[in-house]
């Protein structure tokens, strides 16, 4: 491992440029690094993600690629030694190693390591609320540790939703999850019990008390997990073989209504606005905020994108192609209205971004989706005549942004190449 100072710099990059909301209580964690109390496996897994954005490590190893490869190799060498040691730091390390492998394009190994992290989390009962029960006189450190464990579980659940598809079922079913959602950052860092917690829809505590789902006081981290859960539902449905050939069904209408209700219930500060991006950036949580608003737009887009061929056919044949009379036009209008709003989010966020700042690989995906649908609209203006004049500019801008971002992550490079070839 590098020196403690270099590790702390890399961990700061990790907490500011990758997971701004996560399971690391920054102050106490950095002190533990200084005292050599954090496992090497966990530190190596953090460095797998952040080394490519950490100047001192890039300088030490000669390039972003060499720095990343150095820590990926070292982390993988630790896996056989830690595989049967079930503890919180090993769960965190395997989870982060899986995320790094996914960003590097190694989906199979990523899935295996995520699966081991999931099984360890289940063995430690991190999905159960009783695991986090503390005595009335619990110390600040005990409260912080319990919250760290809770956040570890929810990050696993949340990231697995982000990577969802037909062949990737959820690690934990909702009926088995009694754990409530994370508290706000201030409570976490100071080790203070929150006055209330939100719940994930369809889990037992949410069914017992529905007001826990849409509390206007829920923190951004809770909203982020809820939004990623909705994305997982949409993604698994959209990737189901033959689902798009069925035409609109009650399932489609129900999912559209669920997304609409969720967005309407959001606290004002969690809804999309340029002002909110600026405020969250000043607070150091703009990537987490963007992960909420972009995933909400992506969910709405993907729900309708799966019917794009039906929409195109209804335009070319003047028939309704599996939908009720006049059904496809408003679906198309909603689809491209959401694409334009997603483009606005991309434009604002990357205009504000410093070129040297790090970013998670998954953040490139919305740009790919936006660009590919802008290409469809440019090729077929009848899809949404009202917005067709914006298509060319959106496509060109998305191509530029995705090209600028694709160097750090092989997975992002694949999206960039796909969009470039299609255009």
PDB file of C-alpha atoms in Angstrom, residues 11-281:
ATOM      1  CA  UNK A  11     -10.227   8.041  -0.030  1.00  0.00           C
ATOM      2  CA  UNK A  12     -11.154  11.734  -0.178  1.00  0.00           C
ATOM      3  CA  UNK A  13     -11.375  11.422  -3.967  1.00  0.00           C
ATOM      4  CA  UNK A  14     -13.571   8.344  -3.464  1.00  0.00           C
ATOM      5  CA  UNK A  15     -15.977  10.133  -1.109  1.00  0.00           C
ATOM      6  CA  UNK A  16     -16.165  13.310  -3.217  1.00  0.00           C
ATOM      7  CA  UNK A  17     -16.102  11.871  -6.752  1.00  0.00           C
ATOM      8  CA  UNK A  18     -17.654   8.415  -6.528  1.00  0.00           C
ATOM      9  CA  UNK A  19     -19.899   7.629  -3.542  1.00  0.00           C
ATOM     10  CA  UNK A  20     -20.683  11.001  -1.971  1.00  0.00           C
ATOM     11  CA  UNK A  21     -23.344   9.234   0.067  1.00  0.00           C
ATOM     12  CA  UNK A  22     -22.066   5.947   1.392  1.00  0.00           C
ATOM     13  CA  UNK A  23     -20.908   3.864   4.321  1.00  0.00           C
ATOM     14  CA  UNK A  24     -17.681   5.748   5.146  1.00  0.00           C
ATOM     15  CA  UNK A  25     -17.895   8.118   8.163  1.00  0.00           C
ATOM     16  CA  UNK A  26     -15.142  10.360   6.842  1.00  0.00           C
ATOM     17  CA  UNK A  27     -13.672  11.834  10.042  1.00  0.00           C
ATOM     18  CA  UNK A  28     -13.381   8.617  12.034  1.00  0.00           C
ATOM     19  CA  UNK A  29     -12.418   6.575   8.951  1.00  0.00           C
ATOM     20  CA  UNK A  30      -9.473   8.817   8.100  1.00  0.00           C
ATOM     21  CA  UNK A  31      -8.311   8.669  11.726  1.00  0.00           C
ATOM     22  CA  UNK A  32      -8.470   4.863  11.593  1.00  0.00           C
ATOM     23  CA  UNK A  33      -6.296   4.901   8.457  1.00  0.00           C
ATOM     24  CA  UNK A  34      -3.701   6.954  10.338  1.00  0.00           C
ATOM     25  CA  UNK A  35      -3.778   4.378  13.158  1.00  0.00           C
ATOM     26  CA  UNK A  36      -3.541   1.485  10.646  1.00  0.00           C
ATOM     27  CA  UNK A  37      -6.902   0.070  11.795  1.00  0.00           C
ATOM     28  CA  UNK A  38      -8.587  -0.367   8.376  1.00  0.00           C
ATOM     29  CA  UNK A  39      -8.163  -3.672   6.547  1.00  0.00           C
ATOM     30  CA  UNK A  40      -5.802  -3.684   3.572  1.00  0.00           C
ATOM     31  CA  UNK A  41      -8.467  -5.458   1.500  1.00  0.00           C
ATOM     32  CA  UNK A  42     -10.975  -2.639   1.990  1.00  0.00           C
ATOM     33  CA  UNK A  43      -8.382   0.047   1.244  1.00  0.00           C
ATOM     34  CA  UNK A  44      -7.235  -1.757  -1.915  1.00  0.00           C
ATOM     35  CA  UNK A  45     -10.843  -2.016  -3.119  1.00  0.00           C
ATOM     36  CA  UNK A  46     -11.385   1.712  -2.547  1.00  0.00           C
ATOM     37  CA  UNK A  47      -8.187   2.433  -4.484  1.00  0.00           C
ATOM     38  CA  UNK A  48      -9.431   0.258  -7.368  1.00  0.00           C
ATOM     39  CA  UNK A  49     -12.099   2.926  -7.892  1.00  0.00           C
ATOM     40  CA  UNK A  50     -10.322   6.136  -6.930  1.00  0.00           C
ATOM     41  CA  UNK A  51      -6.679   5.652  -8.007  1.00  0.00           C
ATOM     42  CA  UNK A  52      -7.505   6.655 -11.590  1.00  0.00           C
ATOM     43  CA  UNK A  53      -8.604  10.084 -10.309  1.00  0.00           C
ATOM     44  CA  UNK A  54      -5.953  10.604  -7.600  1.00  0.00           C
ATOM     45  CA  UNK A  55      -3.044  12.796  -8.836  1.00  0.00           C
ATOM     46  CA  UNK A  56      -0.415  11.533  -6.368  1.00  0.00           C
ATOM     47  CA  UNK A  57      -1.102   7.893  -7.304  1.00  0.00           C
ATOM     48  CA  UNK A  58      -1.152   8.613 -11.032  1.00  0.00           C
ATOM     49  CA  UNK A  59       2.220  10.299 -10.605  1.00  0.00           C
ATOM     50  CA  UNK A  60       3.580   7.440  -8.491  1.00  0.00           C
ATOM     51  CA  UNK A  61       2.581   4.674 -10.930  1.00  0.00           C
ATOM     52  CA  UNK A  62       2.952   6.566 -14.209  1.00  0.00           C
ATOM     53  CA  UNK A  63      -0.620   6.644 -15.564  1.00  0.00           C
ATOM     54  CA  UNK A  64      -4.269   6.194 -14.601  1.00  0.00           C
ATOM     55  CA  UNK A  65      -4.274   2.717 -16.151  1.00  0.00           C
ATOM     56  CA  UNK A  66      -1.145   1.555 -14.317  1.00  0.00           C
ATOM     57  CA  UNK A  67      -2.393   2.925 -10.996  1.00  0.00           C
ATOM     58  CA  UNK A  68      -5.741   1.157 -11.414  1.00  0.00           C
ATOM     59  CA  UNK A  69      -4.166  -2.133 -12.526  1.00  0.00           C
ATOM     60  CA  UNK A  70      -1.776  -2.064  -9.567  1.00  0.00           C
ATOM     61  CA  UNK A  71      -4.604  -1.993  -7.038  1.00  0.00           C
ATOM     62  CA  UNK A  72      -6.940  -4.303  -8.963  1.00  0.00           C
ATOM     63  CA  UNK A  73      -4.199  -6.941  -9.002  1.00  0.00           C
ATOM     64  CA  UNK A  74      -3.441  -6.469  -5.303  1.00  0.00           C
ATOM     65  CA  UNK A  75      -7.144  -6.603  -4.330  1.00  0.00           C
ATOM     66  CA  UNK A  76      -7.732  -9.777  -6.350  1.00  0.00           C
ATOM     67  CA  UNK A  77      -4.757 -11.409  -4.637  1.00  0.00           C
ATOM     68  CA  UNK A  78      -6.494 -10.791  -1.292  1.00  0.00           C
ATOM     69  CA  UNK A  79      -9.813 -12.387  -2.313  1.00  0.00           C
ATOM     70  CA  UNK A  80      -8.864 -16.050  -1.613  1.00  0.00           C
ATOM     71  CA  UNK A  81      -7.608 -15.065   1.849  1.00  0.00           C
ATOM     72  CA  UNK A  82     -10.801 -13.162   2.783  1.00  0.00           C
ATOM     73  CA  UNK A  83     -13.481 -15.224   1.050  1.00  0.00           C
ATOM     74  CA  UNK A  84     -14.464 -17.186   4.153  1.00  0.00           C
ATOM     75  CA  UNK A  85     -14.064 -14.389   6.701  1.00  0.00           C
ATOM     76  CA  UNK A  86     -17.527 -12.906   7.067  1.00  0.00           C
ATOM     77  CA  UNK A  87     -17.240  -9.405   8.481  1.00  0.00           C
ATOM     78  CA  UNK A  88     -18.393  -5.914   7.561  1.00  0.00           C
ATOM     79  CA  UNK A  89     -15.135  -4.702   6.018  1.00  0.00           C
ATOM     80  CA  UNK A  90     -14.908  -7.763   3.763  1.00  0.00           C
ATOM     81  CA  UNK A  91     -18.485  -7.185   2.597  1.00  0.00           C
ATOM     82  CA  UNK A  92     -17.596  -3.581   1.802  1.00  0.00           C
ATOM     83  CA  UNK A  93     -14.366  -4.596   0.051  1.00  0.00           C
ATOM     84  CA  UNK A  94     -16.031  -7.240  -2.138  1.00  0.00           C
ATOM     85  CA  UNK A  95     -18.832  -4.818  -2.981  1.00  0.00           C
ATOM     86  CA  UNK A  96     -16.406  -2.075  -4.059  1.00  0.00           C
ATOM     87  CA  UNK A  97     -14.224  -4.543  -5.963  1.00  0.00           C
ATOM     88  CA  UNK A  98     -17.356  -5.672  -7.813  1.00  0.00           C
ATOM     89  CA  UNK A  99     -18.219  -2.072  -8.727  1.00  0.00           C
ATOM     90  CA  UNK A 100     -14.670  -1.479 -10.004  1.00  0.00           C
ATOM     91  CA  UNK A 101     -14.801  -4.653 -12.099  1.00  0.00           C
ATOM     92  CA  UNK A 102     -18.162  -3.638 -13.554  1.00  0.00           C
ATOM     93  CA  UNK A 103     -16.745  -0.244 -14.543  1.00  0.00           C
ATOM     94  CA  UNK A 104     -13.792  -2.022 -16.134  1.00  0.00           C
ATOM     95  CA  UNK A 105     -16.149  -4.148 -18.237  1.00  0.00           C
ATOM     96  CA  UNK A 106     -15.594  -7.428 -16.365  1.00  0.00           C
ATOM     97  CA  UNK A 107     -19.245  -8.189 -15.648  1.00  0.00           C
ATOM     98  CA  UNK A 108     -18.859 -11.889 -14.839  1.00  0.00           C
ATOM     99  CA  UNK A 109     -16.249 -11.472 -12.118  1.00  0.00           C
ATOM    100  CA  UNK A 110     -18.136  -8.410 -10.850  1.00  0.00           C
ATOM    101  CA  UNK A 111     -21.300 -10.494 -10.492  1.00  0.00           C
ATOM    102  CA  UNK A 112     -19.467 -13.246  -8.593  1.00  0.00           C
ATOM    103  CA  UNK A 113     -17.886 -10.864  -6.090  1.00  0.00           C
ATOM    104  CA  UNK A 114     -21.182  -9.011  -5.624  1.00  0.00           C
ATOM    105  CA  UNK A 115     -22.850 -12.372  -5.008  1.00  0.00           C
ATOM    106  CA  UNK A 116     -20.368 -13.217  -2.249  1.00  0.00           C
ATOM    107  CA  UNK A 117     -20.931  -9.789  -0.660  1.00  0.00           C
ATOM    108  CA  UNK A 118     -24.696 -10.373  -0.790  1.00  0.00           C
ATOM    109  CA  UNK A 119     -24.389 -13.788   0.867  1.00  0.00           C
ATOM    110  CA  UNK A 120     -22.150 -12.391   3.617  1.00  0.00           C
ATOM    111  CA  UNK A 121     -24.632  -9.550   4.197  1.00  0.00           C
ATOM    112  CA  UNK A 122     -27.432 -12.101   4.545  1.00  0.00           C
ATOM    113  CA  UNK A 123     -25.362 -14.154   7.017  1.00  0.00           C
ATOM    114  CA  UNK A 124     -24.860 -11.012   9.114  1.00  0.00           C
ATOM    115  CA  UNK A 125     -28.605 -10.264   8.800  1.00  0.00           C
ATOM    116  CA  UNK A 126     -27.952  -6.753   7.512  1.00  0.00           C
ATOM    117  CA  UNK A 127     -31.398  -6.775   5.864  1.00  0.00           C
ATOM    118  CA  UNK A 128     -33.144  -7.083   9.244  1.00  0.00           C
ATOM    119  CA  UNK A 129     -33.945  -4.074  11.432  1.00  0.00           C
ATOM    120  CA  UNK A 130     -33.279  -5.970  14.665  1.00  0.00           C
ATOM    121  CA  UNK A 131     -29.601  -6.192  13.668  1.00  0.00           C
ATOM    122  CA  UNK A 132     -29.282  -2.449  14.300  1.00  0.00           C
ATOM    123  CA  UNK A 133     -30.930  -2.322  17.720  1.00  0.00           C
ATOM    124  CA  UNK A 134     -28.750  -0.492  20.246  1.00  0.00           C
ATOM    125  CA  UNK A 135     -29.033   0.060  24.005  1.00  0.00           C
ATOM    126  CA  UNK A 136     -30.422   3.426  25.168  1.00  0.00           C
ATOM    127  CA  UNK A 137     -26.970   4.470  26.368  1.00  0.00           C
ATOM    128  CA  UNK A 138     -25.174   3.581  23.109  1.00  0.00           C
ATOM    129  CA  UNK A 139     -22.074   5.663  22.417  1.00  0.00           C
ATOM    130  CA  UNK A 140     -21.594   7.832  19.338  1.00  0.00           C
ATOM    131  CA  UNK A 141     -19.134   5.261  17.974  1.00  0.00           C
ATOM    132  CA  UNK A 142     -21.672   2.459  18.388  1.00  0.00           C
ATOM    133  CA  UNK A 143     -24.331   4.504  16.581  1.00  0.00           C
ATOM    134  CA  UNK A 144     -21.905   5.299  13.747  1.00  0.00           C
ATOM    135  CA  UNK A 145     -20.890   1.634  13.401  1.00  0.00           C
ATOM    136  CA  UNK A 146     -24.531   0.484  13.264  1.00  0.00           C
ATOM    137  CA  UNK A 147     -25.315   3.115  10.628  1.00  0.00           C
ATOM    138  CA  UNK A 148     -22.226   2.071   8.639  1.00  0.00           C
ATOM    139  CA  UNK A 149     -23.528  -1.504   8.566  1.00  0.00           C
ATOM    140  CA  UNK A 150     -27.041  -0.344   7.576  1.00  0.00           C
ATOM    141  CA  UNK A 151     -25.616   1.780   4.754  1.00  0.00           C
ATOM    142  CA  UNK A 152     -23.484  -1.119   3.554  1.00  0.00           C
ATOM    143  CA  UNK A 153     -26.608  -3.236   3.082  1.00  0.00           C
ATOM    144  CA  UNK A 154     -28.511  -0.491   1.291  1.00  0.00           C
ATOM    145  CA  UNK A 155     -25.616   0.316  -1.022  1.00  0.00           C
ATOM    146  CA  UNK A 156     -25.475  -3.327  -2.092  1.00  0.00           C
ATOM    147  CA  UNK A 157     -29.228  -3.364  -2.699  1.00  0.00           C
ATOM    148  CA  UNK A 158     -29.131  -0.005  -4.496  1.00  0.00           C
ATOM    149  CA  UNK A 159     -26.210  -0.804  -6.823  1.00  0.00           C
ATOM    150  CA  UNK A 160     -27.651  -4.184  -7.706  1.00  0.00           C
ATOM    151  CA  UNK A 161     -30.813  -2.366  -8.797  1.00  0.00           C
ATOM    152  CA  UNK A 162     -28.754  -0.013 -10.985  1.00  0.00           C
ATOM    153  CA  UNK A 163     -27.216  -3.001 -12.779  1.00  0.00           C
ATOM    154  CA  UNK A 164     -30.546  -4.833 -13.119  1.00  0.00           C
ATOM    155  CA  UNK A 165     -31.743  -6.747 -16.140  1.00  0.00           C
ATOM    156  CA  UNK A 166     -33.840  -9.791 -16.987  1.00  0.00           C
ATOM    157  CA  UNK A 167     -31.034 -12.177 -15.987  1.00  0.00           C
ATOM    158  CA  UNK A 168     -30.087 -10.400 -12.750  1.00  0.00           C
ATOM    159  CA  UNK A 169     -32.702 -10.959 -10.030  1.00  0.00           C
ATOM    160  CA  UNK A 170     -32.695  -8.897  -6.861  1.00  0.00           C
ATOM    161  CA  UNK A 171     -30.398 -10.136  -4.079  1.00  0.00           C
ATOM    162  CA  UNK A 172     -33.072  -9.596  -1.393  1.00  0.00           C
ATOM    163  CA  UNK A 173     -36.825  -9.697  -1.927  1.00  0.00           C
ATOM    164  CA  UNK A 174     -38.808  -6.818  -0.467  1.00  0.00           C
ATOM    165  CA  UNK A 175     -40.827  -9.045   1.864  1.00  0.00           C
ATOM    166  CA  UNK A 176     -37.594 -10.147   3.570  1.00  0.00           C
ATOM    167  CA  UNK A 177     -36.247  -6.618   4.164  1.00  0.00           C
ATOM    168  CA  UNK A 178     -37.266  -5.108   7.486  1.00  0.00           C
ATOM    169  CA  UNK A 179     -34.308  -2.700   7.659  1.00  0.00           C
ATOM    170  CA  UNK A 180     -35.285   0.957   7.473  1.00  0.00           C
ATOM    171  CA  UNK A 181     -33.408   3.369   5.201  1.00  0.00           C
ATOM    172  CA  UNK A 182     -30.278   5.375   6.132  1.00  0.00           C
ATOM    173  CA  UNK A 183     -30.443   8.558   8.191  1.00  0.00           C
ATOM    174  CA  UNK A 184     -29.192  11.975   7.104  1.00  0.00           C
ATOM    175  CA  UNK A 185     -25.489  12.766   6.827  1.00  0.00           C
ATOM    176  CA  UNK A 186     -25.311  14.964   9.916  1.00  0.00           C
ATOM    177  CA  UNK A 187     -26.762  12.247  12.159  1.00  0.00           C
ATOM    178  CA  UNK A 188     -24.381   9.701  10.633  1.00  0.00           C
ATOM    179  CA  UNK A 189     -21.196  11.725  11.032  1.00  0.00           C
ATOM    180  CA  UNK A 190     -21.998  12.903  14.570  1.00  0.00           C
ATOM    181  CA  UNK A 191     -23.333   9.531  15.726  1.00  0.00           C
ATOM    182  CA  UNK A 192     -26.832  10.770  16.596  1.00  0.00           C
ATOM    183  CA  UNK A 193     -29.965   8.611  16.457  1.00  0.00           C
ATOM    184  CA  UNK A 194     -32.419  10.038  13.895  1.00  0.00           C
ATOM    185  CA  UNK A 195     -35.894  11.025  15.065  1.00  0.00           C
ATOM    186  CA  UNK A 196     -37.401   8.992  12.208  1.00  0.00           C
ATOM    187  CA  UNK A 197     -36.398   6.846   9.246  1.00  0.00           C
ATOM    188  CA  UNK A 198     -37.980   6.277   5.853  1.00  0.00           C
ATOM    189  CA  UNK A 199     -38.805   2.845   4.404  1.00  0.00           C
ATOM    190  CA  UNK A 200     -38.529   1.214   0.995  1.00  0.00           C
ATOM    191  CA  UNK A 201     -41.923   0.610  -0.679  1.00  0.00           C
ATOM    192  CA  UNK A 202     -43.299  -2.952  -0.418  1.00  0.00           C
ATOM    193  CA  UNK A 203     -41.115  -3.843   2.579  1.00  0.00           C
ATOM    194  CA  UNK A 204     -42.902  -4.902   5.808  1.00  0.00           C
ATOM    195  CA  UNK A 205     -42.325  -1.579   7.626  1.00  0.00           C
ATOM    196  CA  UNK A 206     -43.651   0.342   4.598  1.00  0.00           C
ATOM    197  CA  UNK A 207     -46.746  -1.861   4.406  1.00  0.00           C
ATOM    198  CA  UNK A 208     -47.319  -1.429   8.133  1.00  0.00           C
ATOM    199  CA  UNK A 209     -46.871   2.352   7.981  1.00  0.00           C
ATOM    200  CA  UNK A 210     -47.141   3.778   4.409  1.00  0.00           C
ATOM    201  CA  UNK A 211     -46.253   7.286   5.617  1.00  0.00           C
ATOM    202  CA  UNK A 212     -42.654   6.093   6.066  1.00  0.00           C
ATOM    203  CA  UNK A 213     -42.281   5.814   2.284  1.00  0.00           C
ATOM    204  CA  UNK A 214     -42.919   9.409   1.280  1.00  0.00           C
ATOM    205  CA  UNK A 215     -42.034  11.423   4.355  1.00  0.00           C
ATOM    206  CA  UNK A 216     -41.157  14.998   3.294  1.00  0.00           C
ATOM    207  CA  UNK A 217     -38.325  14.848   5.852  1.00  0.00           C
ATOM    208  CA  UNK A 218     -36.539  11.844   4.354  1.00  0.00           C
ATOM    209  CA  UNK A 219     -32.853  12.443   3.561  1.00  0.00           C
ATOM    210  CA  UNK A 220     -31.359  12.412   0.073  1.00  0.00           C
ATOM    211  CA  UNK A 221     -29.794   8.982   0.637  1.00  0.00           C
ATOM    212  CA  UNK A 222     -33.229   7.487   1.339  1.00  0.00           C
ATOM    213  CA  UNK A 223     -34.669   9.050  -1.823  1.00  0.00           C
ATOM    214  CA  UNK A 224     -31.683   7.781  -3.806  1.00  0.00           C
ATOM    215  CA  UNK A 225     -32.282   4.191  -2.678  1.00  0.00           C
ATOM    216  CA  UNK A 226     -36.006   4.467  -3.431  1.00  0.00           C
ATOM    217  CA  UNK A 227     -35.338   5.844  -6.930  1.00  0.00           C
ATOM    218  CA  UNK A 228     -32.807   3.106  -7.698  1.00  0.00           C
ATOM    219  CA  UNK A 229     -35.348   0.505  -6.575  1.00  0.00           C
ATOM    220  CA  UNK A 230     -37.865   1.882  -9.075  1.00  0.00           C
ATOM    221  CA  UNK A 231     -35.214   1.805 -11.816  1.00  0.00           C
ATOM    222  CA  UNK A 232     -34.601  -1.869 -11.008  1.00  0.00           C
ATOM    223  CA  UNK A 233     -38.301  -2.650 -11.427  1.00  0.00           C
ATOM    224  CA  UNK A 234     -38.446  -0.877 -14.793  1.00  0.00           C
ATOM    225  CA  UNK A 235     -35.170  -2.386 -16.046  1.00  0.00           C
ATOM    226  CA  UNK A 236     -36.159  -5.951 -15.182  1.00  0.00           C
ATOM    227  CA  UNK A 237     -39.503  -5.462 -16.910  1.00  0.00           C
ATOM    228  CA  UNK A 238     -37.992  -3.824 -20.006  1.00  0.00           C
ATOM    229  CA  UNK A 239     -35.372  -6.559 -20.423  1.00  0.00           C
ATOM    230  CA  UNK A 240     -37.919  -9.381 -20.224  1.00  0.00           C
ATOM    231  CA  UNK A 241     -37.983 -11.315 -23.520  1.00  0.00           C
ATOM    232  CA  UNK A 242     -40.958 -10.376 -25.665  1.00  0.00           C
ATOM    233  CA  UNK A 243     -42.316  -7.799 -23.222  1.00  0.00           C
ATOM    234  CA  UNK A 244     -42.273  -4.985 -25.787  1.00  0.00           C
ATOM    235  CA  UNK A 245     -44.311  -6.999 -28.280  1.00  0.00           C
ATOM    236  CA  UNK A 246     -47.282  -7.179 -25.950  1.00  0.00           C
ATOM    237  CA  UNK A 247     -48.231  -3.548 -26.379  1.00  0.00           C
ATOM    238  CA  UNK A 248     -49.460  -1.411 -23.489  1.00  0.00           C
ATOM    239  CA  UNK A 249     -50.760  -3.435 -20.573  1.00  0.00           C
ATOM    240  CA  UNK A 250     -52.081  -2.715 -17.123  1.00  0.00           C
ATOM    241  CA  UNK A 251     -48.521  -3.406 -15.912  1.00  0.00           C
ATOM    242  CA  UNK A 252     -47.229  -0.518 -18.037  1.00  0.00           C
ATOM    243  CA  UNK A 253     -49.965   1.821 -16.822  1.00  0.00           C
ATOM    244  CA  UNK A 254     -49.370   0.786 -13.217  1.00  0.00           C
ATOM    245  CA  UNK A 255     -45.600   1.401 -13.463  1.00  0.00           C
ATOM    246  CA  UNK A 256     -46.147   4.793 -15.117  1.00  0.00           C
ATOM    247  CA  UNK A 257     -48.516   5.761 -12.295  1.00  0.00           C
ATOM    248  CA  UNK A 258     -46.032   4.547  -9.653  1.00  0.00           C
ATOM    249  CA  UNK A 259     -43.258   6.675 -11.140  1.00  0.00           C
ATOM    250  CA  UNK A 260     -45.553   9.691 -11.326  1.00  0.00           C
ATOM    251  CA  UNK A 261     -46.671   9.327  -7.694  1.00  0.00           C
ATOM    252  CA  UNK A 262     -43.086   8.894  -6.522  1.00  0.00           C
ATOM    253  CA  UNK A 263     -41.958  12.047  -8.278  1.00  0.00           C
ATOM    254  CA  UNK A 264     -44.900  14.022  -6.907  1.00  0.00           C
ATOM    255  CA  UNK A 265     -44.038  12.898  -3.359  1.00  0.00           C
ATOM    256  CA  UNK A 266     -40.395  14.014  -3.510  1.00  0.00           C
ATOM    257  CA  UNK A 267     -39.244  16.669  -1.051  1.00  0.00           C
ATOM    258  CA  UNK A 268     -38.772  19.957  -2.913  1.00  0.00           C
ATOM    259  CA  UNK A 269     -34.985  19.858  -2.523  1.00  0.00           C
ATOM    260  CA  UNK A 270     -34.847  16.390  -4.161  1.00  0.00           C
ATOM    261  CA  UNK A 271     -36.698  17.478  -7.322  1.00  0.00           C
ATOM    262  CA  UNK A 272     -34.915  18.572 -10.459  1.00  0.00           C
ATOM    263  CA  UNK A 273     -33.926  22.222 -10.755  1.00  0.00           C
ATOM    264  CA  UNK A 274     -30.764  24.043 -11.772  1.00  0.00           C
ATOM    265  CA  UNK A 275     -30.763  25.849  -8.432  1.00  0.00           C
ATOM    266  CA  UNK A 276     -30.872  22.543  -6.544  1.00  0.00           C
ATOM    267  CA  UNK A 277     -27.827  21.236  -8.457  1.00  0.00           C
ATOM    268  CA  UNK A 278     -25.863  24.311  -7.382  1.00  0.00           C
ATOM    269  CA  UNK A 279     -26.906  23.966  -3.741  1.00  0.00           C
ATOM    270  CA  UNK A 280     -26.132  20.240  -3.616  1.00  0.00           C
ATOM    271  CA  UNK A 281     -22.757  20.918  -5.250  1.00  0.00           C
TER     272      UNK A 281
END
